[in-house]
PDB file of C-alpha atoms in Angstrom:
ATOM      1  CA  ASN A   1    -134.929 -31.787 118.204  1.00 74.00           C
ATOM      2  CA  ALA A   2    -135.621 -35.193 119.128  1.00 83.00           C
ATOM      3  CA  GLY A   3    -139.473 -34.749 119.069  1.00 95.00           C
ATOM      4  CA  VAL A   4    -141.407 -37.270 121.328  1.00 97.00           C
ATOM      5  CA  THR A   5    -139.375 -39.999 122.445  1.00 97.00           C
ATOM      6  CA  GLN A   6    -140.709 -43.354 124.346  1.00 97.00           C
ATOM      7  CA  THR A   7    -138.851 -45.514 126.757  1.00 97.00           C
ATOM      8  CA  PRO A   8    -138.728 -48.801 126.524  1.00 97.00           C
ATOM      9  CA  LYS A   9    -139.341 -49.761 122.929  1.00 96.00           C
ATOM     10  CA  PHE A  10    -140.097 -53.354 124.181  1.00 96.00           C
ATOM     11  CA  GLN A  11    -141.523 -54.424 127.474  1.00 97.00           C
ATOM     12  CA  VAL A  12    -142.261 -58.172 128.284  1.00 97.00           C
ATOM     13  CA  LEU A  13    -144.487 -58.387 131.413  1.00 97.00           C
ATOM     14  CA  LYS A  14    -146.305 -61.247 133.816  1.00 97.00           C
ATOM     15  CA  THR A  15    -149.766 -60.625 134.401  1.00 98.00           C
ATOM     16  CA  GLY A  16    -150.099 -58.661 137.626  1.00 97.00           C
ATOM     17  CA  GLN A  17    -146.417 -56.937 137.185  1.00 97.00           C
ATOM     18  CA  SER A  18    -146.368 -53.025 137.324  1.00 97.00           C
ATOM     19  CA  MET A  19    -144.331 -50.661 135.174  1.00 96.00           C
ATOM     20  CA  THR A  20    -144.154 -47.294 134.058  1.00 97.00           C
ATOM     21  CA  LEU A  21    -143.859 -46.256 130.475  1.00 98.00           C
ATOM     22  CA  GLN A  22    -142.077 -43.204 129.946  1.00 97.00           C
ATOM     23  CA  CYS A  23    -142.770 -39.913 127.421  1.00 98.00           C
ATOM     24  CA  ALA A  24    -140.929 -36.645 126.854  1.00 98.00           C
ATOM     25  CA  GLN A  25    -141.113 -33.978 124.248  1.00 97.00           C
ATOM     26  CA  ASP A  26    -138.766 -31.252 123.160  1.00 96.00           C
ATOM     27  CA  MET A  27    -141.234 -29.092 121.354  1.00 95.00           C
ATOM     28  CA  ASN A  28    -142.583 -26.923 124.248  1.00 94.00           C
ATOM     29  CA  HIS A  29    -146.006 -28.339 123.656  1.00 93.00           C
ATOM     30  CA  ASN A  30    -148.619 -28.019 125.997  1.00 92.00           C
ATOM     31  CA  SER A  31    -150.765 -31.181 125.442  1.00 93.00           C
ATOM     32  CA  MET A  32    -149.804 -34.262 125.680  1.00 95.00           C
ATOM     33  CA  TYR A  33    -151.451 -37.941 125.061  1.00 96.00           C
ATOM     34  CA  TRP A  34    -151.230 -41.636 125.500  1.00 97.00           C
ATOM     35  CA  TYR A  35    -153.010 -43.773 122.901  1.00 96.00           C
ATOM     36  CA  ARG A  36    -153.128 -47.868 122.728  1.00 97.00           C
ATOM     37  CA  GLN A  37    -153.047 -49.409 119.092  1.00 96.00           C
ATOM     38  CA  ASP A  38    -154.519 -52.595 118.439  1.00 93.00           C
ATOM     39  CA  PRO A  39    -154.867 -54.677 115.106  1.00 84.00           C
ATOM     40  CA  GLY A  40    -158.344 -53.379 113.379  1.00 78.00           C
ATOM     41  CA  MET A  41    -159.132 -50.834 116.439  1.00 82.00           C
ATOM     42  CA  GLY A  42    -157.060 -47.650 115.191  1.00 86.00           C
ATOM     43  CA  LEU A  43    -155.912 -45.614 117.971  1.00 92.00           C
ATOM     44  CA  ARG A  44    -157.608 -45.321 121.556  1.00 93.00           C
ATOM     45  CA  LEU A  45    -157.076 -42.391 123.618  1.00 93.00           C
ATOM     46  CA  ILE A  46    -155.993 -43.667 127.393  1.00 96.00           C
ATOM     47  CA  TYR A  47    -155.350 -40.643 128.896  1.00 95.00           C
ATOM     48  CA  TYR A  48    -154.739 -36.941 128.175  1.00 93.00           C
ATOM     49  CA  SER A  49    -152.909 -33.735 129.768  1.00 94.00           C
ATOM     50  CA  ALA A  50    -154.281 -30.539 128.029  1.00 90.00           C
ATOM     51  CA  SER A  51    -151.593 -28.457 130.170  1.00 89.00           C
ATOM     52  CA  GLU A  52    -149.003 -28.929 132.772  1.00 89.00           C
ATOM     53  CA  GLY A  53    -150.981 -29.649 135.955  1.00 89.00           C
ATOM     54  CA  THR A  54    -154.208 -31.441 134.348  1.00 92.00           C
ATOM     55  CA  THR A  55    -154.929 -34.778 133.346  1.00 95.00           C
ATOM     56  CA  ASP A  56    -158.215 -36.071 131.904  1.00 93.00           C
ATOM     57  CA  LYS A  57    -159.748 -40.014 131.057  1.00 94.00           C
ATOM     58  CA  GLY A  58    -159.914 -40.834 127.398  1.00 92.00           C
ATOM     59  CA  GLU A  59    -161.778 -43.591 125.663  1.00 91.00           C
ATOM     60  CA  VAL A  60    -159.951 -46.575 127.301  1.00 95.00           C
ATOM     61  CA  PRO A  61    -158.702 -45.336 130.899  1.00 97.00           C
ATOM     62  CA  ASN A  62    -159.053 -48.564 133.301  1.00 96.00           C
ATOM     63  CA  GLY A  63    -156.129 -50.348 134.414  1.00 96.00           C
ATOM     64  CA  TYR A  64    -153.907 -47.041 133.775  1.00 98.00           C
ATOM     65  CA  ASN A  65    -152.918 -43.967 135.561  1.00 97.00           C
ATOM     66  CA  VAL A  66    -150.673 -41.001 134.230  1.00 97.00           C
ATOM     67  CA  SER A  67    -148.446 -38.313 135.866  1.00 96.00           C
ATOM     68  CA  ARG A  68    -147.985 -35.313 134.071  1.00 95.00           C
ATOM     69  CA  LEU A  69    -144.491 -34.341 135.875  1.00 88.00           C
ATOM     70  CA  ASN A  70    -143.711 -31.079 134.236  1.00 94.00           C
ATOM     71  CA  LYS A  71    -144.371 -29.651 130.566  1.00 95.00           C
ATOM     72  CA  ARG A  72    -141.777 -32.146 128.889  1.00 96.00           C
ATOM     73  CA  GLU A  73    -143.001 -35.333 130.659  1.00 97.00           C
ATOM     74  CA  PHE A  74    -146.017 -37.543 130.679  1.00 97.00           C
ATOM     75  CA  SER A  75    -145.937 -40.965 131.888  1.00 97.00           C
ATOM     76  CA  LEU A  76    -148.343 -43.683 132.040  1.00 98.00           C
ATOM     77  CA  ARG A  77    -148.219 -46.490 134.952  1.00 98.00           C
ATOM     78  CA  LEU A  78    -149.766 -50.064 134.637  1.00 97.00           C
ATOM     79  CA  GLU A  79    -150.398 -51.285 138.550  1.00 94.00           C
ATOM     80  CA  SER A  80    -151.268 -54.910 137.736  1.00 96.00           C
ATOM     81  CA  ALA A  81    -150.872 -55.858 133.996  1.00 97.00           C
ATOM     82  CA  ALA A  82    -153.297 -57.948 132.183  1.00 97.00           C
ATOM     83  CA  PRO A  83    -153.213 -59.921 128.775  1.00 97.00           C
ATOM     84  CA  SER A  84    -155.780 -57.268 127.741  1.00 96.00           C
ATOM     85  CA  GLN A  85    -152.828 -54.908 128.041  1.00 97.00           C
ATOM     86  CA  THR A  86    -150.926 -55.959 125.403  1.00 97.00           C
ATOM     87  CA  SER A  87    -150.672 -53.473 122.917  1.00 97.00           C
ATOM     88  CA  VAL A  88    -148.226 -50.924 121.005  1.00 97.00           C
ATOM     89  CA  TYR A  89    -148.386 -47.839 123.390  1.00 98.00           C
ATOM     90  CA  PHE A  90    -148.052 -44.044 121.647  1.00 97.00           C
ATOM     91  CA  CYS A  91    -147.377 -40.835 123.254  1.00 97.00           C
ATOM     92  CA  ALA A  92    -147.981 -37.739 121.373  1.00 96.00           C
ATOM     93  CA  SER A  93    -148.201 -34.067 121.542  1.00 95.00           C
ATOM     94  CA  SER A  94    -149.546 -30.909 120.208  1.00 93.00           C
ATOM     95  CA  ARG A  95    -149.851 -27.501 120.837  1.00 88.00           C
ATOM     96  CA  GLY A  96    -153.325 -27.765 121.822  1.00 82.00           C
ATOM     97  CA  ASP A  97    -155.946 -25.353 120.728  1.00 75.00           C
ATOM     98  CA  ARG A  98    -153.052 -23.299 119.072  1.00 75.00           C
ATOM     99  CA  GLY A  99    -152.296 -26.178 116.883  1.00 80.00           C
ATOM    100  CA  PRO A 100    -154.169 -29.352 117.161  1.00 85.00           C
ATOM    101  CA  GLU A 101    -151.954 -31.781 115.094  1.00 91.00           C
ATOM    102  CA  GLN A 102    -150.517 -34.230 117.008  1.00 94.00           C
ATOM    103  CA  TYR A 103    -146.832 -35.558 116.854  1.00 95.00           C
ATOM    104  CA  PHE A 104    -146.043 -39.383 118.029  1.00 97.00           C
ATOM    105  CA  GLY A 105    -143.312 -41.169 119.281  1.00 97.00           C
ATOM    106  CA  PRO A 106    -142.109 -44.558 118.367  1.00 96.00           C
ATOM    107  CA  GLY A 107    -143.810 -46.255 120.397  1.00 96.00           C
ATOM    108  CA  THR A 108    -143.632 -49.114 123.234  1.00 97.00           C
ATOM    109  CA  ARG A 109    -144.753 -52.604 122.295  1.00 97.00           C
ATOM    110  CA  LEU A 110    -145.878 -54.550 125.467  1.00 97.00           C
ATOM    111  CA  THR A 111    -146.289 -58.042 125.541  1.00 97.00           C
ATOM    112  CA  VAL A 112    -148.407 -59.409 129.017  1.00 97.00           C
ATOM    113  CA  THR A 113    -148.233 -63.178 129.686  1.00 96.00           C
TER     114      THR A 113
ATOM    115  CA  ALA B   1    -169.689 -35.897 119.488  1.00 74.00           C
ATOM    116  CA  GLN B   2    -167.278 -36.186 116.539  1.00 83.00           C
ATOM    117  CA  SER B   3    -166.397 -39.300 114.888  1.00 89.00           C
ATOM    118  CA  VAL B   4    -164.617 -40.101 111.470  1.00 93.00           C
ATOM    119  CA  THR B   5    -165.386 -43.198 109.541  1.00 95.00           C
ATOM    120  CA  GLN B   6    -162.710 -44.717 106.993  1.00 95.00           C
ATOM    121  CA  LEU B   7    -164.343 -46.589 104.251  1.00 94.00           C
ATOM    122  CA  GLY B   8    -161.923 -49.553 103.366  1.00 92.00           C
ATOM    123  CA  SER B   9    -159.842 -51.012 105.822  1.00 93.00           C
ATOM    124  CA  HIS B  10    -157.444 -52.119 102.812  1.00 96.00           C
ATOM    125  CA  VAL B  11    -156.970 -50.581  99.598  1.00 97.00           C
ATOM    126  CA  SER B  12    -154.631 -51.940  96.869  1.00 98.00           C
ATOM    127  CA  VAL B  13    -153.443 -50.101  93.758  1.00 97.00           C
ATOM    128  CA  SER B  14    -150.744 -50.278  90.957  1.00 97.00           C
ATOM    129  CA  GLU B  15    -147.675 -48.281  90.778  1.00 97.00           C
ATOM    130  CA  GLY B  16    -148.400 -45.360  89.230  1.00 97.00           C
ATOM    131  CA  ALA B  17    -152.310 -45.915  89.381  1.00 98.00           C
ATOM    132  CA  LEU B  18    -154.745 -43.208  91.504  1.00 98.00           C
ATOM    133  CA  VAL B  19    -154.603 -43.180  95.283  1.00 98.00           C
ATOM    134  CA  LEU B  20    -157.919 -42.674  96.911  1.00 98.00           C
ATOM    135  CA  LEU B  21    -158.643 -43.081 100.447  1.00 98.00           C
ATOM    136  CA  ARG B  22    -161.946 -42.355 101.609  1.00 98.00           C
ATOM    137  CA  CYS B  23    -162.763 -40.448 105.008  1.00 97.00           C
ATOM    138  CA  ASN B  24    -166.417 -38.855 106.523  1.00 96.00           C
ATOM    139  CA  TYR B  25    -166.536 -37.299 109.393  1.00 94.00           C
ATOM    140  CA  SER B  26    -169.329 -36.286 111.740  1.00 90.00           C
ATOM    141  CA  SER B  27    -168.955 -33.299 113.910  1.00 81.00           C
ATOM    142  CA  SER B  28    -171.317 -30.938 115.827  1.00 73.00           C
ATOM    143  CA  VAL B  29    -169.094 -27.984 115.001  1.00 76.00           C
ATOM    144  CA  PRO B  30    -166.899 -27.224 112.057  1.00 76.00           C
ATOM    145  CA  PRO B  31    -164.144 -29.263 112.649  1.00 87.00           C
ATOM    146  CA  TYR B  32    -160.271 -29.537 112.128  1.00 91.00           C
ATOM    147  CA  LEU B  33    -159.471 -32.542 110.019  1.00 93.00           C
ATOM    148  CA  PHE B  34    -155.817 -34.446 109.486  1.00 95.00           C
ATOM    149  CA  TRP B  35    -154.881 -37.047 107.446  1.00 97.00           C
ATOM    150  CA  TYR B  36    -151.503 -39.044 109.277  1.00 97.00           C
ATOM    151  CA  VAL B  37    -149.484 -41.696 107.542  1.00 97.00           C
ATOM    152  CA  GLN B  38    -147.733 -44.788 109.951  1.00 96.00           C
ATOM    153  CA  TYR B  39    -144.906 -46.805 108.343  1.00 95.00           C
ATOM    154  CA  PRO B  40    -144.342 -50.559 109.651  1.00 91.00           C
ATOM    155  CA  ASN B  41    -143.031 -50.299 113.456  1.00 89.00           C
ATOM    156  CA  GLN B  42    -143.520 -46.489 113.516  1.00 93.00           C
ATOM    157  CA  GLY B  43    -145.321 -43.799 114.874  1.00 94.00           C
ATOM    158  CA  LEU B  44    -147.709 -41.773 113.073  1.00 95.00           C
ATOM    159  CA  GLN B  45    -146.743 -38.965 111.396  1.00 95.00           C
ATOM    160  CA  LEU B  46    -148.771 -35.838 109.959  1.00 96.00           C
ATOM    161  CA  LEU B  47    -149.295 -35.621 106.180  1.00 97.00           C
ATOM    162  CA  LEU B  48    -151.789 -33.037 106.043  1.00 95.00           C
ATOM    163  CA  LYS B  49    -154.523 -30.719 107.937  1.00 93.00           C
ATOM    164  CA  TYR B  50    -157.479 -28.467 107.520  1.00 92.00           C
ATOM    165  CA  THR B  51    -158.177 -25.743 109.756  1.00 86.00           C
ATOM    166  CA  SER B  52    -159.689 -22.780 107.698  1.00 79.00           C
ATOM    167  CA  ALA B  53    -159.345 -21.270 104.466  1.00 76.00           C
ATOM    168  CA  ALA B  54    -158.432 -23.239 101.291  1.00 83.00           C
ATOM    169  CA  THR B  55    -160.651 -26.421 101.159  1.00 88.00           C
ATOM    170  CA  LEU B  56    -157.978 -28.116  99.009  1.00 94.00           C
ATOM    171  CA  VAL B  57    -155.373 -29.138 101.123  1.00 94.00           C
ATOM    172  CA  LYS B  58    -151.680 -29.973  99.936  1.00 95.00           C
ATOM    173  CA  GLY B  59    -149.717 -32.215 102.070  1.00 94.00           C
ATOM    174  CA  ILE B  60    -146.165 -34.042 101.974  1.00 94.00           C
ATOM    175  CA  ASN B  61    -145.351 -36.863  99.545  1.00 93.00           C
ATOM    176  CA  GLY B  62    -147.783 -35.456  96.915  1.00 96.00           C
ATOM    177  CA  PHE B  63    -150.561 -36.125  98.825  1.00 97.00           C
ATOM    178  CA  GLU B  64    -153.544 -33.896  98.846  1.00 97.00           C
ATOM    179  CA  ALA B  65    -157.235 -33.968 100.402  1.00 97.00           C
ATOM    180  CA  GLU B  66    -160.518 -31.727  99.557  1.00 94.00           C
ATOM    181  CA  PHE B  67    -162.836 -30.496 102.588  1.00 93.00           C
ATOM    182  CA  LYS B  68    -166.297 -31.410 101.472  1.00 92.00           C
ATOM    183  CA  LYS B  69    -168.614 -29.745 104.103  1.00 89.00           C
ATOM    184  CA  SER B  70    -171.723 -30.965 101.911  1.00 89.00           C
ATOM    185  CA  GLU B  71    -170.668 -34.315 101.855  1.00 91.00           C
ATOM    186  CA  THR B  72    -168.960 -34.329 104.974  1.00 92.00           C
ATOM    187  CA  SER B  73    -165.865 -36.056 103.563  1.00 95.00           C
ATOM    188  CA  PHE B  74    -162.171 -35.207 103.505  1.00 96.00           C
ATOM    189  CA  HIS B  75    -160.814 -38.035 101.199  1.00 97.00           C
ATOM    190  CA  LEU B  76    -157.149 -38.327 100.367  1.00 98.00           C
ATOM    191  CA  THR B  77    -155.561 -38.514  97.084  1.00 98.00           C
ATOM    192  CA  LYS B  78    -152.447 -38.847  94.927  1.00 98.00           C
ATOM    193  CA  PRO B  79    -152.331 -38.963  91.153  1.00 97.00           C
ATOM    194  CA  SER B  80    -149.420 -41.539  90.851  1.00 97.00           C
ATOM    195  CA  ALA B  81    -148.666 -44.431  93.763  1.00 97.00           C
ATOM    196  CA  HIS B  82    -145.136 -45.167  94.513  1.00 97.00           C
ATOM    197  CA  MET B  83    -143.982 -48.114  96.144  1.00 97.00           C
ATOM    198  CA  SER B  84    -142.840 -46.073  98.980  1.00 96.00           C
ATOM    199  CA  ASP B  85    -146.723 -45.029  99.782  1.00 97.00           C
ATOM    200  CA  ALA B  86    -147.434 -48.425 101.115  1.00 97.00           C
ATOM    201  CA  ALA B  87    -148.393 -47.872 104.554  1.00 97.00           C
ATOM    202  CA  GLU B  88    -151.488 -47.588 107.260  1.00 96.00           C
ATOM    203  CA  TYR B  89    -153.251 -44.057 106.878  1.00 97.00           C
ATOM    204  CA  PHE B  90    -155.484 -42.488 109.179  1.00 96.00           C
ATOM    205  CA  CYS B  91    -157.923 -39.853 109.164  1.00 96.00           C
ATOM    206  CA  ALA B  92    -158.798 -37.606 112.288  1.00 94.00           C
ATOM    207  CA  VAL B  93    -160.861 -35.274 113.497  1.00 92.00           C
ATOM    208  CA  SER B  94    -161.066 -32.512 116.294  1.00 88.00           C
ATOM    209  CA  GLU B  95    -163.606 -29.860 117.176  1.00 80.00           C
ATOM    210  CA  ARG B  96    -162.670 -26.193 116.658  1.00 75.00           C
ATOM    211  CA  THR B  97    -164.182 -25.628 120.551  1.00 72.00           C
ATOM    212  CA  ASN B  98    -161.438 -28.417 121.854  1.00 70.00           C
ATOM    213  CA  ALA B  99    -158.889 -28.531 119.294  1.00 65.00           C
ATOM    214  CA  GLY B 100    -156.456 -30.381 121.308  1.00 74.00           C
ATOM    215  CA  LYS B 101    -158.333 -33.494 121.435  1.00 82.00           C
ATOM    216  CA  SER B 102    -158.522 -35.841 118.004  1.00 88.00           C
ATOM    217  CA  THR B 103    -160.788 -38.995 117.325  1.00 90.00           C
ATOM    218  CA  PHE B 104    -158.916 -41.406 114.994  1.00 92.00           C
ATOM    219  CA  GLY B 105    -160.435 -43.202 112.334  1.00 93.00           C
ATOM    220  CA  ASP B 106    -159.762 -47.201 112.382  1.00 92.00           C
ATOM    221  CA  GLY B 107    -157.489 -47.118 109.389  1.00 94.00           C
ATOM    222  CA  THR B 108    -156.880 -47.954 105.482  1.00 96.00           C
ATOM    223  CA  THR B 109    -153.755 -49.931 104.726  1.00 96.00           C
ATOM    224  CA  LEU B 110    -152.736 -49.013 101.325  1.00 97.00           C
ATOM    225  CA  THR B 111    -150.524 -51.622  99.315  1.00 97.00           C
ATOM    226  CA  VAL B 112    -148.865 -50.915  96.341  1.00 97.00           C
ATOM    227  CA  LYS B 113    -148.203 -53.669  93.410  1.00 97.00           C
ATOM    228  CA  PRO B 114    -145.486 -53.391  91.156  1.00 95.00           C
TER     229      PRO B 114
END
């Protein structure tokens, strides 16, 4: 099993450009999450999907959109990138209420200039 | 609302010494509690979890944590530090009524000196 995979690993964008971060899991998990990690601020939840077909805002959703394409895939889109979105982005998955521990991908390091 | 506080953003110990990383939580209902470890340039991985039953939880790599309801704490310990333990550690909490959503602490960076 590959677990949680994320693409790309690195990305540099100019202000105003758009991009989509891809995430897939092969553990048949119901819930999926997108976090950003900034120095000294821990992990902050951007969006999550408790189950296929549902998405909810997290702590810092502004400037982002998500799509739960199917049970395996959960993408994060930046429509118009800003320097404040420079961060490391992690996708995670879990069994939800039946197994709350989360499994993380390797991360995407995004720089917006 | 749930929250978690990790006391000390940086902890430094000598190799072979006791590791103690502190975590206190706030939750309106009995929580689930977790410790995750993050090595440089990697994602987080689960060290251990408290979901019910035994209050002393053993995890991977010789780590353990004790759930103390009266102190609202879930401190992480390891009797003897190894150089390979150097990493960032995150405490997390989720409420049983919404277990799929966790709140993470700000993290503690552990340095192990030779």
